[in-house]
CSV table of C-alpha atoms in Angstrom, one decimal:
chain,number,residue,atom,x,y,z
A,1,UNK,CA,-2.8,6.7,-18.4
A,2,UNK,CA,-3.4,7.2,-15.2
A,3,UNK,CA,-2.8,8.9,-11.8
A,4,UNK,CA,-2.4,10.0,-8.5
A,5,UNK,CA,-0.8,12.9,-7.3
A,6,UNK,CA,-0.1,14.4,-3.9
A,7,UNK,CA,2.8,16.7,-2.2
A,8,UNK,CA,5.8,15.0,-1.6
A,9,UNK,CA,6.7,16.5,1.9
A,10,UNK,CA,4.5,18.7,4.0
A,11,UNK,CA,6.2,20.4,8.0
A,12,UNK,CA,4.0,21.3,10.6
A,13,UNK,CA,4.0,22.0,13.8
A,14,UNK,CA,2.9,19.3,16.9
A,15,UNK,CA,-0.5,21.3,18.0
A,16,UNK,CA,-2.0,22.2,14.9
A,17,UNK,CA,-3.5,21.0,12.0
A,18,UNK,CA,-2.4,19.8,8.4
A,19,UNK,CA,-4.6,19.2,4.9
A,20,UNK,CA,-2.5,16.7,2.6
A,21,UNK,CA,-4.1,17.0,-1.0
A,22,UNK,CA,-4.7,14.6,-2.5
A,23,UNK,CA,-5.8,15.0,-7.1
A,24,UNK,CA,-6.4,12.0,-8.9
A,25,UNK,CA,-6.7,10.6,-12.9
A,26,UNK,CA,-8.1,7.9,-13.6
A,27,UNK,CA,-9.7,5.4,-15.3
A,28,UNK,CA,-12.9,4.8,-13.8
A,29,UNK,CA,-13.7,5.5,-10.4
A,30,UNK,CA,-14.3,2.7,-6.9
A,31,UNK,CA,-13.3,5.1,-3.8
A,32,UNK,CA,-10.4,6.8,-2.3
A,33,UNK,CA,-8.3,5.8,0.2
A,34,UNK,CA,-5.4,6.7,2.2
A,35,UNK,CA,-3.3,5.1,4.2
A,36,UNK,CA,-0.6,5.8,7.3
A,37,UNK,CA,3.1,4.9,6.7
A,38,UNK,CA,5.7,5.3,9.7
A,39,UNK,CA,9.2,4.6,8.0
A,40,UNK,CA,10.6,0.8,8.5
A,41,UNK,CA,6.0,0.0,9.4
A,42,UNK,CA,3.2,-1.4,7.9
A,43,UNK,CA,0.7,0.4,5.7
A,44,UNK,CA,-1.8,1.3,8.1
A,45,UNK,CA,-5.5,1.7,6.9
A,46,UNK,CA,-7.2,5.3,7.9
A,47,UNK,CA,-10.4,5.8,5.5
A,48,UNK,CA,-12.5,5.5,2.6
A,49,UNK,CA,-14.0,7.0,0.5
A,50,UNK,CA,-17.0,6.5,-2.5
A,51,UNK,CA,-19.4,9.5,-2.3
A,52,UNK,CA,-18.8,12.7,-1.9
A,53,UNK,CA,-18.1,14.9,0.9
A,54,UNK,CA,-16.4,14.7,4.3
A,55,UNK,CA,-15.9,10.8,6.9
A,56,UNK,CA,-14.4,12.3,10.6
A,57,UNK,CA,-12.9,9.6,12.7
A,58,UNK,CA,-11.4,11.5,15.6
A,59,UNK,CA,-8.4,13.7,15.3
A,60,UNK,CA,-8.6,12.6,10.5
A,61,UNK,CA,-10.6,13.6,8.3
A,62,UNK,CA,-11.0,13.1,5.1
A,63,UNK,CA,-12.5,14.3,2.0
A,64,UNK,CA,-14.1,13.6,-1.0
A,65,UNK,CA,-15.1,15.6,-4.5
A,66,UNK,CA,-15.6,13.3,-7.8
A,67,UNK,CA,-16.5,16.4,-10.2
A,68,UNK,CA,-13.1,17.5,-9.1
A,69,UNK,CA,-10.8,14.4,-9.1
A,70,UNK,CA,-9.9,15.6,-5.7
A,71,UNK,CA,-9.8,14.4,-1.8
A,72,UNK,CA,-7.9,15.9,0.9
A,73,UNK,CA,-6.8,14.1,4.2
A,74,UNK,CA,-7.1,16.7,7.5
A,75,UNK,CA,-5.4,16.0,10.4
A,76,UNK,CA,-6.2,17.6,14.0
A,77,UNK,CA,-4.8,18.5,16.8
A,78,UNK,CA,-1.0,16.7,15.2
A,79,UNK,CA,0.6,14.8,18.1
A,80,UNK,CA,4.8,13.8,17.1
A,81,UNK,CA,3.8,10.3,16.4
A,82,UNK,CA,1.6,11.7,12.8
A,83,UNK,CA,5.5,11.9,11.6
A,84,UNK,CA,4.5,9.9,8.5
A,85,UNK,CA,4.1,9.3,5.2
A,86,UNK,CA,0.7,9.3,4.2
A,87,UNK,CA,-0.8,7.1,1.0
A,88,UNK,CA,-3.7,8.1,-1.3
A,89,UNK,CA,-5.3,6.0,-4.0
A,90,UNK,CA,-8.1,5.2,-6.3
A,91,UNK,CA,-9.5,2.0,-7.5
A,92,UNK,CA,-9.9,2.2,-11.2
A,93,UNK,CA,-13.0,0.4,-13.3
A,94,UNK,CA,-11.4,-3.0,-13.3
A,95,UNK,CA,-10.8,-2.9,-9.0
A,96,UNK,CA,-7.6,-2.2,-9.1
A,97,UNK,CA,-5.5,0.4,-7.1
A,98,UNK,CA,-4.0,3.2,-8.4
A,99,UNK,CA,-1.2,4.9,-5.7
A,100,UNK,CA,0.1,7.7,-5.0
A,101,UNK,CA,3.8,8.5,-3.9
A,102,UNK,CA,2.9,9.3,-1.0
A,103,UNK,CA,3.3,12.4,1.7
A,104,UNK,CA,6.2,12.8,4.6
A,105,UNK,CA,4.6,15.2,7.1
A,106,UNK,CA,7.3,16.7,10.0
A,107,UNK,CA,6.0,17.6,12.5
A,108,UNK,CA,7.7,19.9,15.0
A,109,UNK,CA,7.4,20.8,18.3
B,1,UNK,CA,-0.9,-14.1,15.8
B,2,UNK,CA,-3.0,-11.2,14.8
B,3,UNK,CA,-3.0,-9.5,11.1
B,4,UNK,CA,-0.7,-10.1,7.8
B,5,UNK,CA,3.0,-11.4,8.7
B,6,UNK,CA,5.7,-11.3,7.2
B,7,UNK,CA,9.3,-13.2,7.2
B,8,UNK,CA,12.3,-12.4,7.2
B,9,UNK,CA,12.2,-8.0,7.5
B,10,UNK,CA,15.2,-8.6,6.1
B,11,UNK,CA,17.3,-9.9,3.5
B,12,UNK,CA,20.6,-8.8,1.8
B,13,UNK,CA,20.9,-11.8,-1.5
B,14,UNK,CA,24.0,-11.7,-4.2
B,15,UNK,CA,22.4,-11.6,-7.1
B,16,UNK,CA,22.9,-15.4,-8.4
B,17,UNK,CA,21.1,-16.8,-4.8
B,18,UNK,CA,17.8,-18.1,-4.7
B,19,UNK,CA,15.7,-16.9,-1.7
B,20,UNK,CA,12.2,-16.4,-0.7
B,21,UNK,CA,9.7,-14.3,0.6
B,22,UNK,CA,6.6,-15.4,2.6
B,23,UNK,CA,3.0,-13.9,3.5
B,24,UNK,CA,1.3,-15.2,6.4
B,25,UNK,CA,-2.1,-13.7,7.2
B,26,UNK,CA,-4.9,-14.5,10.0
B,27,UNK,CA,-7.4,-12.3,8.8
B,28,UNK,CA,-9.1,-15.1,7.1
B,29,UNK,CA,-9.0,-12.5,3.4
B,30,UNK,CA,-9.5,-14.4,0.3
B,31,UNK,CA,-7.1,-12.5,-1.6
B,32,UNK,CA,-3.5,-11.8,-1.0
B,33,UNK,CA,-1.1,-9.2,-2.6
B,34,UNK,CA,2.6,-8.8,-3.7
B,35,UNK,CA,3.5,-4.5,-4.3
B,36,UNK,CA,7.0,-3.6,-4.6
B,37,UNK,CA,7.2,-0.1,-3.2
B,38,UNK,CA,10.6,2.0,-3.8
B,39,UNK,CA,12.4,5.2,-2.0
B,40,UNK,CA,9.6,8.2,-3.5
B,41,UNK,CA,7.7,5.6,-6.2
B,42,UNK,CA,4.1,4.8,-5.7
B,43,UNK,CA,3.8,1.2,-4.3
B,44,UNK,CA,3.7,-1.4,-7.8
B,45,UNK,CA,1.4,-3.9,-7.4
B,46,UNK,CA,3.5,-6.8,-8.2
B,47,UNK,CA,0.6,-10.1,-7.8
B,48,UNK,CA,-2.4,-10.9,-6.6
B,49,UNK,CA,-4.9,-14.5,-6.0
B,50,UNK,CA,-7.9,-14.1,-5.5
B,51,UNK,CA,-8.9,-17.5,-3.6
B,52,UNK,CA,-5.0,-19.5,-4.1
B,53,UNK,CA,-5.4,-17.5,-8.4
B,54,UNK,CA,-3.1,-15.7,-10.1
B,55,UNK,CA,-6.5,-12.9,-11.1
B,56,UNK,CA,-3.3,-10.7,-12.6
B,57,UNK,CA,1.1,-10.5,-13.3
B,58,UNK,CA,2.1,-6.7,-13.5
B,59,UNK,CA,4.2,-7.2,-16.1
B,60,UNK,CA,6.9,-8.8,-13.1
B,61,UNK,CA,9.5,-10.3,-14.4
B,62,UNK,CA,10.2,-14.0,-14.2
B,63,UNK,CA,12.7,-13.0,-11.8
B,64,UNK,CA,10.2,-13.1,-9.6
B,65,UNK,CA,7.8,-15.8,-8.4
B,66,UNK,CA,4.9,-15.6,-6.9
B,67,UNK,CA,3.4,-19.6,-5.1
B,68,UNK,CA,0.2,-19.2,-3.5
B,69,UNK,CA,0.5,-23.0,-1.8
B,70,UNK,CA,-3.8,-21.1,0.4
B,71,UNK,CA,-5.7,-18.5,0.9
B,72,UNK,CA,-3.7,-17.6,3.4
B,73,UNK,CA,0.4,-17.7,3.1
B,74,UNK,CA,1.7,-16.2,0.2
B,75,UNK,CA,4.9,-17.2,-1.1
B,76,UNK,CA,8.5,-14.7,-3.4
B,77,UNK,CA,10.6,-17.3,-4.7
B,78,UNK,CA,14.1,-14.6,-5.7
B,79,UNK,CA,16.5,-16.0,-8.3
B,80,UNK,CA,19.5,-14.2,-9.9
B,81,UNK,CA,17.7,-10.7,-8.8
B,82,UNK,CA,19.3,-7.5,-10.4
B,83,UNK,CA,20.7,-4.5,-7.6
B,84,UNK,CA,17.6,-2.5,-9.0
B,85,UNK,CA,15.0,-5.2,-7.7
B,86,UNK,CA,16.3,-3.9,-3.8
B,87,UNK,CA,13.3,-2.3,-2.5
B,88,UNK,CA,10.7,-3.0,-0.2
B,89,UNK,CA,7.7,-5.7,-0.3
B,90,UNK,CA,5.1,-5.8,0.9
B,91,UNK,CA,2.2,-8.5,1.4
B,92,UNK,CA,-1.1,-7.3,1.5
B,93,UNK,CA,-4.4,-9.5,2.6
B,94,UNK,CA,-8.1,-8.2,1.7
B,95,UNK,CA,-12.0,-10.1,2.5
B,96,UNK,CA,-12.9,-10.7,-1.3
B,97,UNK,CA,-10.3,-9.3,-4.0
B,98,UNK,CA,-12.4,-7.1,-6.1
B,99,UNK,CA,-16.1,-4.9,-4.9
B,100,UNK,CA,-15.3,-0.9,-3.6
B,101,UNK,CA,-14.8,-1.1,-0.9
B,102,UNK,CA,-12.2,-4.4,-0.1
B,103,UNK,CA,-9.9,-3.2,2.2
B,104,UNK,CA,-6.4,-4.2,1.8
B,105,UNK,CA,-5.0,-5.4,5.0
B,106,UNK,CA,-0.2,-4.8,4.6
B,107,UNK,CA,2.4,-6.7,6.1
B,108,UNK,CA,5.3,-4.5,7.8
B,109,UNK,CA,7.3,-5.8,4.6
B,110,UNK,CA,10.7,-7.6,3.6
B,111,UNK,CA,13.3,-4.9,3.4
B,112,UNK,CA,15.6,-7.2,0.8
B,113,UNK,CA,18.6,-5.2,-0.9
B,114,UNK,CA,20.8,-7.1,-3.9
B,115,UNK,CA,24.5,-6.8,-3.9
């Protein structure tokens, strides 16, 4: 079967750095997506990785290792507004998105 | 108005009611999706429409009936639902419905409660 694993919940301090991991086992790979979802709101697109390596976008970076079936989302200089759920999703060989259950990130002052 | 909109935002219905959820996208996309999101579970893909044609039906019970009259509008008709159908229903759209980098953009969802 296809599976995406990410931690259920993480806690970090304002101003710090946090890394949210995602491991996947899918039938084929056609890219990995990260989304942010604040409570009661729409998931919003953060990043897309299809090749190995690090993609940086301001305070957020996403890393991919296809050989290890592994990705992480790195958030720097954490702000209170970063408190949200972070969803990892992989496109399989049929170009269908397989979703993780999401990681709830709690930021403390 | 921009992006993907959904109405209503909240819906409470009895098991014998019939209601419809509406989604509209203003992004010029050709593919639209319905997802079900339950607490602490991965998003479940329900239906996919590409250029108004249904291309995916992930074994969804017949009490959920989608309708896509054009590339900008998507409906989900609900009838004789069960309490376990209570969830957040998300609509999304994307440019082409396939391809590696084709990115889905979501609406804010309809929070559905079935009594």
